[in-house]
Amino acid sequence: MNKKELLKKIGILFGNFIVLYFLYRFLIALSEKLQMAWIYYVTVIVYSLALVGLFIAFFILNGFKFGREERTREELPAKWTEEQKDRFMEEQPARKKKARFLILFILPLILTFFVSYIELYIISLFG
Protein backbone atom coordinates (compact mmCIF):
# COMPACT_ATOMS: atom_id res chain seq x y z
CA MET A 1 0.00 0.00 0.00
CA ASN A 2 1.45 3.32 -1.00
CA LYS A 3 1.39 6.53 1.00
CA LYS A 4 -1.53 8.04 -0.92
CA GLU A 5 -3.76 5.00 -0.30
CA LEU A 6 -2.81 4.96 3.37
CA LEU A 7 -3.68 8.64 3.79
CA LYS A 8 -6.98 8.04 1.98
CA LYS A 9 -7.89 5.20 4.37
CA ILE A 10 -6.90 7.26 7.40
CA GLY A 11 -9.06 10.10 6.08
CA ILE A 12 -12.01 7.76 5.58
CA LEU A 13 -11.54 6.33 9.09
CA PHE A 14 -11.42 9.82 10.58
CA GLY A 15 -14.41 11.00 8.53
CA ASN A 16 -16.46 7.97 9.52
CA PHE A 17 -15.57 8.55 13.16
CA ILE A 18 -16.60 12.22 12.98
CA VAL A 19 -19.95 11.38 11.35
CA LEU A 20 -20.75 8.44 13.63
CA TYR A 21 -19.63 10.20 16.80
CA PHE A 22 -21.47 13.46 16.18
CA LEU A 23 -24.63 11.63 15.12
CA TYR A 24 -24.36 9.60 18.33
CA ARG A 25 -23.84 12.74 20.45
CA PHE A 26 -26.65 14.56 18.62
CA LEU A 27 -29.12 11.77 19.32
CA ILE A 28 -28.08 11.61 22.98
CA ALA A 29 -28.41 15.38 23.33
CA LEU A 30 -31.80 15.21 21.60
CA SER A 31 -33.00 12.57 24.06
CA GLU A 32 -31.87 14.79 26.97
CA LYS A 33 -33.47 17.92 25.54
CA LEU A 34 -36.79 16.23 24.79
CA GLN A 35 -36.55 14.18 27.99
CA MET A 36 -37.22 11.01 26.06
CA ALA A 37 -34.93 8.30 27.35
CA TRP A 38 -36.08 5.86 24.69
CA ILE A 39 -34.13 7.84 22.05
CA TYR A 40 -30.95 7.22 24.03
CA TYR A 41 -31.71 3.52 24.43
CA VAL A 42 -32.57 3.05 20.77
CA THR A 43 -29.40 4.90 19.73
CA VAL A 44 -27.16 2.77 21.93
CA ILE A 45 -28.88 -0.45 20.85
CA VAL A 46 -28.66 0.40 17.14
CA TYR A 47 -24.99 1.37 17.40
CA SER A 48 -24.23 -1.77 19.43
CA LEU A 49 -26.06 -4.06 17.01
CA ALA A 50 -24.30 -2.40 14.08
CA LEU A 51 -20.93 -3.00 15.72
CA VAL A 52 -21.72 -6.63 16.56
CA GLY A 53 -23.14 -7.29 13.09
CA LEU A 54 -20.17 -5.71 11.32
CA PHE A 55 -17.76 -7.61 13.55
CA ILE A 56 -19.45 -10.95 12.82
CA ALA A 57 -19.51 -10.16 9.09
CA PHE A 58 -15.80 -9.27 9.24
CA PHE A 59 -14.95 -12.50 11.03
CA ILE A 60 -16.91 -14.62 8.53
CA LEU A 61 -15.61 -12.80 5.45
CA ASN A 62 -12.06 -12.97 6.77
CA GLY A 63 -12.22 -16.76 6.81
CA PHE A 64 -12.98 -17.12 10.54
CA LYS A 65 -9.62 -15.55 11.36
CA PHE A 66 -8.46 -12.18 12.58
CA GLY A 67 -5.13 -12.13 10.77
CA ARG A 68 -4.25 -11.16 7.23
CA GLU A 69 -2.88 -14.56 6.23
CA GLU A 70 -5.04 -16.63 3.94
CA ARG A 71 -6.29 -20.10 4.72
CA THR A 72 -4.58 -23.03 3.05
CA ARG A 73 -6.34 -26.03 1.53
CA GLU A 74 -5.14 -28.15 4.45
CA GLU A 75 -6.98 -25.91 6.93
CA LEU A 76 -10.33 -26.40 5.22
CA PRO A 77 -12.75 -29.00 6.62
CA ALA A 78 -12.01 -32.55 5.48
CA LYS A 79 -15.69 -33.18 4.76
CA TRP A 80 -15.73 -30.52 2.03
CA THR A 81 -15.62 -31.69 -1.57
CA GLU A 82 -12.80 -30.60 -3.85
CA GLU A 83 -15.23 -28.26 -5.65
CA GLN A 84 -16.13 -26.55 -2.37
CA LYS A 85 -12.46 -26.17 -1.51
CA ASP A 86 -11.67 -24.79 -4.98
CA ARG A 87 -14.55 -22.29 -4.75
CA PHE A 88 -13.43 -21.19 -1.27
CA MET A 89 -9.83 -20.70 -2.41
CA GLU A 90 -10.95 -18.70 -5.48
CA GLU A 91 -13.28 -16.43 -3.50
CA GLN A 92 -10.95 -15.91 -0.55
CA PRO A 93 -9.12 -12.78 -1.84
CA ALA A 94 -12.40 -11.00 -2.69
CA ARG A 95 -13.88 -11.86 0.73
CA LYS A 96 -10.77 -10.62 2.53
CA LYS A 97 -10.98 -7.35 0.59
CA LYS A 98 -14.62 -6.92 1.71
CA ALA A 99 -13.58 -7.71 5.29
CA ARG A 100 -10.89 -5.02 5.19
CA PHE A 101 -13.52 -2.56 3.95
CA LEU A 102 -15.69 -3.30 7.01
CA ILE A 103 -12.81 -2.21 9.25
CA LEU A 104 -13.45 1.33 8.01
CA PHE A 105 -16.72 1.22 9.97
CA ILE A 106 -15.82 -1.11 12.84
CA LEU A 107 -12.94 0.99 14.16
CA PRO A 108 -14.90 4.29 14.19
CA LEU A 109 -17.77 2.58 16.04
CA ILE A 110 -15.38 1.17 18.63
CA LEU A 111 -13.75 4.59 19.01
CA THR A 112 -17.18 6.23 19.36
CA PHE A 113 -18.08 3.90 22.24
CA PHE A 114 -14.65 4.37 23.80
CA VAL A 115 -14.82 8.18 23.70
CA SER A 116 -18.40 8.11 25.00
CA TYR A 117 -17.36 5.85 27.87
CA ILE A 118 -14.46 8.16 28.76
CA GLU A 119 -16.85 11.14 28.69
CA LEU A 120 -19.26 9.38 31.03
CA TYR A 121 -16.44 8.39 33.35
CA ILE A 122 -15.03 11.94 33.50
CA ILE A 123 -18.51 13.42 34.02
CA SER A 124 -19.17 10.97 36.87
CA LEU A 125 -15.90 12.01 38.53
CA PHE A 126 -16.60 15.73 38.42
CA GLY A 127 -20.37 15.83 38.17
JSON list of C-alpha atoms in Angstrom, two decimals:
[
{"chain": "A", "resi": 1, "resn": "MET", "atom": "CA", "xyz": [0.00, 0.00, 0.00]},
{"chain": "A", "resi": 2, "resn": "ASN", "atom": "CA", "xyz": [1.45, 3.32, -1.00]},
{"chain": "A", "resi": 3, "resn": "LYS", "atom": "CA", "xyz": [1.39, 6.53, 1.00]},
{"chain": "A", "resi": 4, "resn": "LYS", "atom": "CA", "xyz": [-1.53, 8.04, -0.92]},
{"chain": "A", "resi": 5, "resn": "GLU", "atom": "CA", "xyz": [-3.76, 5.00, -0.30]},
{"chain": "A", "resi": 6, "resn": "LEU", "atom": "CA", "xyz": [-2.81, 4.96, 3.37]},
{"chain": "A", "resi": 7, "resn": "LEU", "atom": "CA", "xyz": [-3.68, 8.64, 3.79]},
{"chain": "A", "resi": 8, "resn": "LYS", "atom": "CA", "xyz": [-6.98, 8.04, 1.98]},
{"chain": "A", "resi": 9, "resn": "LYS", "atom": "CA", "xyz": [-7.89, 5.20, 4.37]},
{"chain": "A", "resi": 10, "resn": "ILE", "atom": "CA", "xyz": [-6.90, 7.26, 7.40]},
{"chain": "A", "resi": 11, "resn": "GLY", "atom": "CA", "xyz": [-9.06, 10.10, 6.08]},
{"chain": "A", "resi": 12, "resn": "ILE", "atom": "CA", "xyz": [-12.01, 7.76, 5.58]},
{"chain": "A", "resi": 13, "resn": "LEU", "atom": "CA", "xyz": [-11.54, 6.33, 9.09]},
{"chain": "A", "resi": 14, "resn": "PHE", "atom": "CA", "xyz": [-11.42, 9.82, 10.58]},
{"chain": "A", "resi": 15, "resn": "GLY", "atom": "CA", "xyz": [-14.41, 11.00, 8.53]},
{"chain": "A", "resi": 16, "resn": "ASN", "atom": "CA", "xyz": [-16.46, 7.97, 9.52]},
{"chain": "A", "resi": 17, "resn": "PHE", "atom": "CA", "xyz": [-15.57, 8.55, 13.16]},
{"chain": "A", "resi": 18, "resn": "ILE", "atom": "CA", "xyz": [-16.60, 12.22, 12.98]},
{"chain": "A", "resi": 19, "resn": "VAL", "atom": "CA", "xyz": [-19.95, 11.38, 11.35]},
{"chain": "A", "resi": 20, "resn": "LEU", "atom": "CA", "xyz": [-20.75, 8.44, 13.63]},
{"chain": "A", "resi": 21, "resn": "TYR", "atom": "CA", "xyz": [-19.63, 10.20, 16.80]},
{"chain": "A", "resi": 22, "resn": "PHE", "atom": "CA", "xyz": [-21.47, 13.46, 16.18]},
{"chain": "A", "resi": 23, "resn": "LEU", "atom": "CA", "xyz": [-24.63, 11.63, 15.12]},
{"chain": "A", "resi": 24, "resn": "TYR", "atom": "CA", "xyz": [-24.36, 9.60, 18.33]},
{"chain": "A", "resi": 25, "resn": "ARG", "atom": "CA", "xyz": [-23.84, 12.74, 20.45]},
{"chain": "A", "resi": 26, "resn": "PHE", "atom": "CA", "xyz": [-26.65, 14.56, 18.62]},
{"chain": "A", "resi": 27, "resn": "LEU", "atom": "CA", "xyz": [-29.12, 11.77, 19.32]},
{"chain": "A", "resi": 28, "resn": "ILE", "atom": "CA", "xyz": [-28.08, 11.61, 22.98]},
{"chain": "A", "resi": 29, "resn": "ALA", "atom": "CA", "xyz": [-28.41, 15.38, 23.33]},
{"chain": "A", "resi": 30, "resn": "LEU", "atom": "CA", "xyz": [-31.80, 15.21, 21.60]},
{"chain": "A", "resi": 31, "resn": "SER", "atom": "CA", "xyz": [-33.00, 12.57, 24.06]},
{"chain": "A", "resi": 32, "resn": "GLU", "atom": "CA", "xyz": [-31.87, 14.79, 26.97]},
{"chain": "A", "resi": 33, "resn": "LYS", "atom": "CA", "xyz": [-33.47, 17.92, 25.54]},
{"chain": "A", "resi": 34, "resn": "LEU", "atom": "CA", "xyz": [-36.79, 16.23, 24.79]},
{"chain": "A", "resi": 35, "resn": "GLN", "atom": "CA", "xyz": [-36.55, 14.18, 27.99]},
{"chain": "A", "resi": 36, "resn": "MET", "atom": "CA", "xyz": [-37.22, 11.01, 26.06]},
{"chain": "A", "resi": 37, "resn": "ALA", "atom": "CA", "xyz": [-34.93, 8.30, 27.35]},
{"chain": "A", "resi": 38, "resn": "TRP", "atom": "CA", "xyz": [-36.08, 5.86, 24.69]},
{"chain": "A", "resi": 39, "resn": "ILE", "atom": "CA", "xyz": [-34.13, 7.84, 22.05]},
{"chain": "A", "resi": 40, "resn": "TYR", "atom": "CA", "xyz": [-30.95, 7.22, 24.03]},
{"chain": "A", "resi": 41, "resn": "TYR", "atom": "CA", "xyz": [-31.71, 3.52, 24.43]},
{"chain": "A", "resi": 42, "resn": "VAL", "atom": "CA", "xyz": [-32.57, 3.05, 20.77]},
{"chain": "A", "resi": 43, "resn": "THR", "atom": "CA", "xyz": [-29.40, 4.90, 19.73]},
{"chain": "A", "resi": 44, "resn": "VAL", "atom": "CA", "xyz": [-27.16, 2.77, 21.93]},
{"chain": "A", "resi": 45, "resn": "ILE", "atom": "CA", "xyz": [-28.88, -0.45, 20.85]},
{"chain": "A", "resi": 46, "resn": "VAL", "atom": "CA", "xyz": [-28.66, 0.40, 17.14]},
{"chain": "A", "resi": 47, "resn": "TYR", "atom": "CA", "xyz": [-24.99, 1.37, 17.40]},
{"chain": "A", "resi": 48, "resn": "SER", "atom": "CA", "xyz": [-24.23, -1.77, 19.43]},
{"chain": "A", "resi": 49, "resn": "LEU", "atom": "CA", "xyz": [-26.06, -4.06, 17.01]},
{"chain": "A", "resi": 50, "resn": "ALA", "atom": "CA", "xyz": [-24.30, -2.40, 14.08]},
{"chain": "A", "resi": 51, "resn": "LEU", "atom": "CA", "xyz": [-20.93, -3.00, 15.72]},
{"chain": "A", "resi": 52, "resn": "VAL", "atom": "CA", "xyz": [-21.72, -6.63, 16.56]},
{"chain": "A", "resi": 53, "resn": "GLY", "atom": "CA", "xyz": [-23.14, -7.29, 13.09]},
{"chain": "A", "resi": 54, "resn": "LEU", "atom": "CA", "xyz": [-20.17, -5.71, 11.32]},
{"chain": "A", "resi": 55, "resn": "PHE", "atom": "CA", "xyz": [-17.76, -7.61, 13.55]},
{"chain": "A", "resi": 56, "resn": "ILE", "atom": "CA", "xyz": [-19.45, -10.95, 12.82]},
{"chain": "A", "resi": 57, "resn": "ALA", "atom": "CA", "xyz": [-19.51, -10.16, 9.09]},
{"chain": "A", "resi": 58, "resn": "PHE", "atom": "CA", "xyz": [-15.80, -9.27, 9.24]},
{"chain": "A", "resi": 59, "resn": "PHE", "atom": "CA", "xyz": [-14.95, -12.50, 11.03]},
{"chain": "A", "resi": 60, "resn": "ILE", "atom": "CA", "xyz": [-16.91, -14.62, 8.53]},
{"chain": "A", "resi": 61, "resn": "LEU", "atom": "CA", "xyz": [-15.61, -12.80, 5.45]},
{"chain": "A", "resi": 62, "resn": "ASN", "atom": "CA", "xyz": [-12.06, -12.97, 6.77]},
{"chain": "A", "resi": 63, "resn": "GLY", "atom": "CA", "xyz": [-12.22, -16.76, 6.81]},
{"chain": "A", "resi": 64, "resn": "PHE", "atom": "CA", "xyz": [-12.98, -17.12, 10.54]},
{"chain": "A", "resi": 65, "resn": "LYS", "atom": "CA", "xyz": [-9.62, -15.55, 11.36]},
{"chain": "A", "resi": 66, "resn": "PHE", "atom": "CA", "xyz": [-8.46, -12.18, 12.58]},
{"chain": "A", "resi": 67, "resn": "GLY", "atom": "CA", "xyz": [-5.13, -12.13, 10.77]},
{"chain": "A", "resi": 68, "resn": "ARG", "atom": "CA", "xyz": [-4.25, -11.16, 7.23]},
{"chain": "A", "resi": 69, "resn": "GLU", "atom": "CA", "xyz": [-2.88, -14.56, 6.23]},
{"chain": "A", "resi": 70, "resn": "GLU", "atom": "CA", "xyz": [-5.04, -16.63, 3.94]},
{"chain": "A", "resi": 71, "resn": "ARG", "atom": "CA", "xyz": [-6.29, -20.10, 4.72]},
{"chain": "A", "resi": 72, "resn": "THR", "atom": "CA", "xyz": [-4.58, -23.03, 3.05]},
{"chain": "A", "resi": 73, "resn": "ARG", "atom": "CA", "xyz": [-6.34, -26.03, 1.53]},
{"chain": "A", "resi": 74, "resn": "GLU", "atom": "CA", "xyz": [-5.14, -28.15, 4.45]},
{"chain": "A", "resi": 75, "resn": "GLU", "atom": "CA", "xyz": [-6.98, -25.91, 6.93]},
{"chain": "A", "resi": 76, "resn": "LEU", "atom": "CA", "xyz": [-10.33, -26.40, 5.22]},
{"chain": "A", "resi": 77, "resn": "PRO", "atom": "CA", "xyz": [-12.75, -29.00, 6.62]},
{"chain": "A", "resi": 78, "resn": "ALA", "atom": "CA", "xyz": [-12.01, -32.55, 5.48]},
{"chain": "A", "resi": 79, "resn": "LYS", "atom": "CA", "xyz": [-15.69, -33.18, 4.76]},
{"chain": "A", "resi": 80, "resn": "TRP", "atom": "CA", "xyz": [-15.73, -30.52, 2.03]},
{"chain": "A", "resi": 81, "resn": "THR", "atom": "CA", "xyz": [-15.62, -31.69, -1.57]},
{"chain": "A", "resi": 82, "resn": "GLU", "atom": "CA", "xyz": [-12.80, -30.60, -3.85]},
{"chain": "A", "resi": 83, "resn": "GLU", "atom": "CA", "xyz": [-15.23, -28.26, -5.65]},
{"chain": "A", "resi": 84, "resn": "GLN", "atom": "CA", "xyz": [-16.13, -26.55, -2.37]},
{"chain": "A", "resi": 85, "resn": "LYS", "atom": "CA", "xyz": [-12.46, -26.17, -1.51]},
{"chain": "A", "resi": 86, "resn": "ASP", "atom": "CA", "xyz": [-11.67, -24.79, -4.98]},
{"chain": "A", "resi": 87, "resn": "ARG", "atom": "CA", "xyz": [-14.55, -22.29, -4.75]},
{"chain": "A", "resi": 88, "resn": "PHE", "atom": "CA", "xyz": [-13.43, -21.19, -1.27]},
{"chain": "A", "resi": 89, "resn": "MET", "atom": "CA", "xyz": [-9.83, -20.70, -2.41]},
{"chain": "A", "resi": 90, "resn": "GLU", "atom": "CA", "xyz": [-10.95, -18.70, -5.48]},
{"chain": "A", "resi": 91, "resn": "GLU", "atom": "CA", "xyz": [-13.28, -16.43, -3.50]},
{"chain": "A", "resi": 92, "resn": "GLN", "atom": "CA", "xyz": [-10.95, -15.91, -0.55]},
{"chain": "A", "resi": 93, "resn": "PRO", "atom": "CA", "xyz": [-9.12, -12.78, -1.84]},
{"chain": "A", "resi": 94, "resn": "ALA", "atom": "CA", "xyz": [-12.40, -11.00, -2.69]},
{"chain": "A", "resi": 95, "resn": "ARG", "atom": "CA", "xyz": [-13.88, -11.86, 0.73]},
{"chain": "A", "resi": 96, "resn": "LYS", "atom": "CA", "xyz": [-10.77, -10.62, 2.53]},
{"chain": "A", "resi": 97, "resn": "LYS", "atom": "CA", "xyz": [-10.98, -7.35, 0.59]},
{"chain": "A", "resi": 98, "resn": "LYS", "atom": "CA", "xyz": [-14.62, -6.92, 1.71]},
{"chain": "A", "resi": 99, "resn": "ALA", "atom": "CA", "xyz": [-13.58, -7.71, 5.29]},
{"chain": "A", "resi": 100, "resn": "ARG", "atom": "CA", "xyz": [-10.89, -5.02, 5.19]},
{"chain": "A", "resi": 101, "resn": "PHE", "atom": "CA", "xyz": [-13.52, -2.56, 3.95]},
{"chain": "A", "resi": 102, "resn": "LEU", "atom": "CA", "xyz": [-15.69, -3.30, 7.01]},
{"chain": "A", "resi": 103, "resn": "ILE", "atom": "CA", "xyz": [-12.81, -2.21, 9.25]},
{"chain": "A", "resi": 104, "resn": "LEU", "atom": "CA", "xyz": [-13.45, 1.33, 8.01]},
{"chain": "A", "resi": 105, "resn": "PHE", "atom": "CA", "xyz": [-16.72, 1.22, 9.97]},
{"chain": "A", "resi": 106, "resn": "ILE", "atom": "CA", "xyz": [-15.82, -1.11, 12.84]},
{"chain": "A", "resi": 107, "resn": "LEU", "atom": "CA", "xyz": [-12.94, 0.99, 14.16]},
{"chain": "A", "resi": 108, "resn": "PRO", "atom": "CA", "xyz": [-14.90, 4.29, 14.19]},
{"chain": "A", "resi": 109, "resn": "LEU", "atom": "CA", "xyz": [-17.77, 2.58, 16.04]},
{"chain": "A", "resi": 110, "resn": "ILE", "atom": "CA", "xyz": [-15.38, 1.17, 18.63]},
{"chain": "A", "resi": 111, "resn": "LEU", "atom": "CA", "xyz": [-13.75, 4.59, 19.01]},
{"chain": "A", "resi": 112, "resn": "THR", "atom": "CA", "xyz": [-17.18, 6.23, 19.36]},
{"chain": "A", "resi": 113, "resn": "PHE", "atom": "CA", "xyz": [-18.08, 3.90, 22.24]},
{"chain": "A", "resi": 114, "resn": "PHE", "atom": "CA", "xyz": [-14.65, 4.37, 23.80]},
{"chain": "A", "resi": 115, "resn": "VAL", "atom": "CA", "xyz": [-14.82, 8.18, 23.70]},
{"chain": "A", "resi": 116, "resn": "SER", "atom": "CA", "xyz": [-18.40, 8.11, 25.00]},
{"chain": "A", "resi": 117, "resn": "TYR", "atom": "CA", "xyz": [-17.36, 5.85, 27.87]},
{"chain": "A", "resi": 118, "resn": "ILE", "atom": "CA", "xyz": [-14.46, 8.16, 28.76]},
{"chain": "A", "resi": 119, "resn": "GLU", "atom": "CA", "xyz": [-16.85, 11.14, 28.69]},
{"chain": "A", "resi": 120, "resn": "LEU", "atom": "CA", "xyz": [-19.26, 9.38, 31.03]},
{"chain": "A", "resi": 121, "resn": "TYR", "atom": "CA", "xyz": [-16.44, 8.39, 33.35]},
{"chain": "A", "resi": 122, "resn": "ILE", "atom": "CA", "xyz": [-15.03, 11.94, 33.50]},
{"chain": "A", "resi": 123, "resn": "ILE", "atom": "CA", "xyz": [-18.51, 13.42, 34.02]},
{"chain": "A", "resi": 124, "resn": "SER", "atom": "CA", "xyz": [-19.17, 10.97, 36.87]},
{"chain": "A", "resi": 125, "resn": "LEU", "atom": "CA", "xyz": [-15.90, 12.01, 38.53]},
{"chain": "A", "resi": 126, "resn": "PHE", "atom": "CA", "xyz": [-16.60, 15.73, 38.42]},
{"chain": "A", "resi": 127, "resn": "GLY", "atom": "CA", "xyz": [-20.37, 15.83, 38.17]}
]
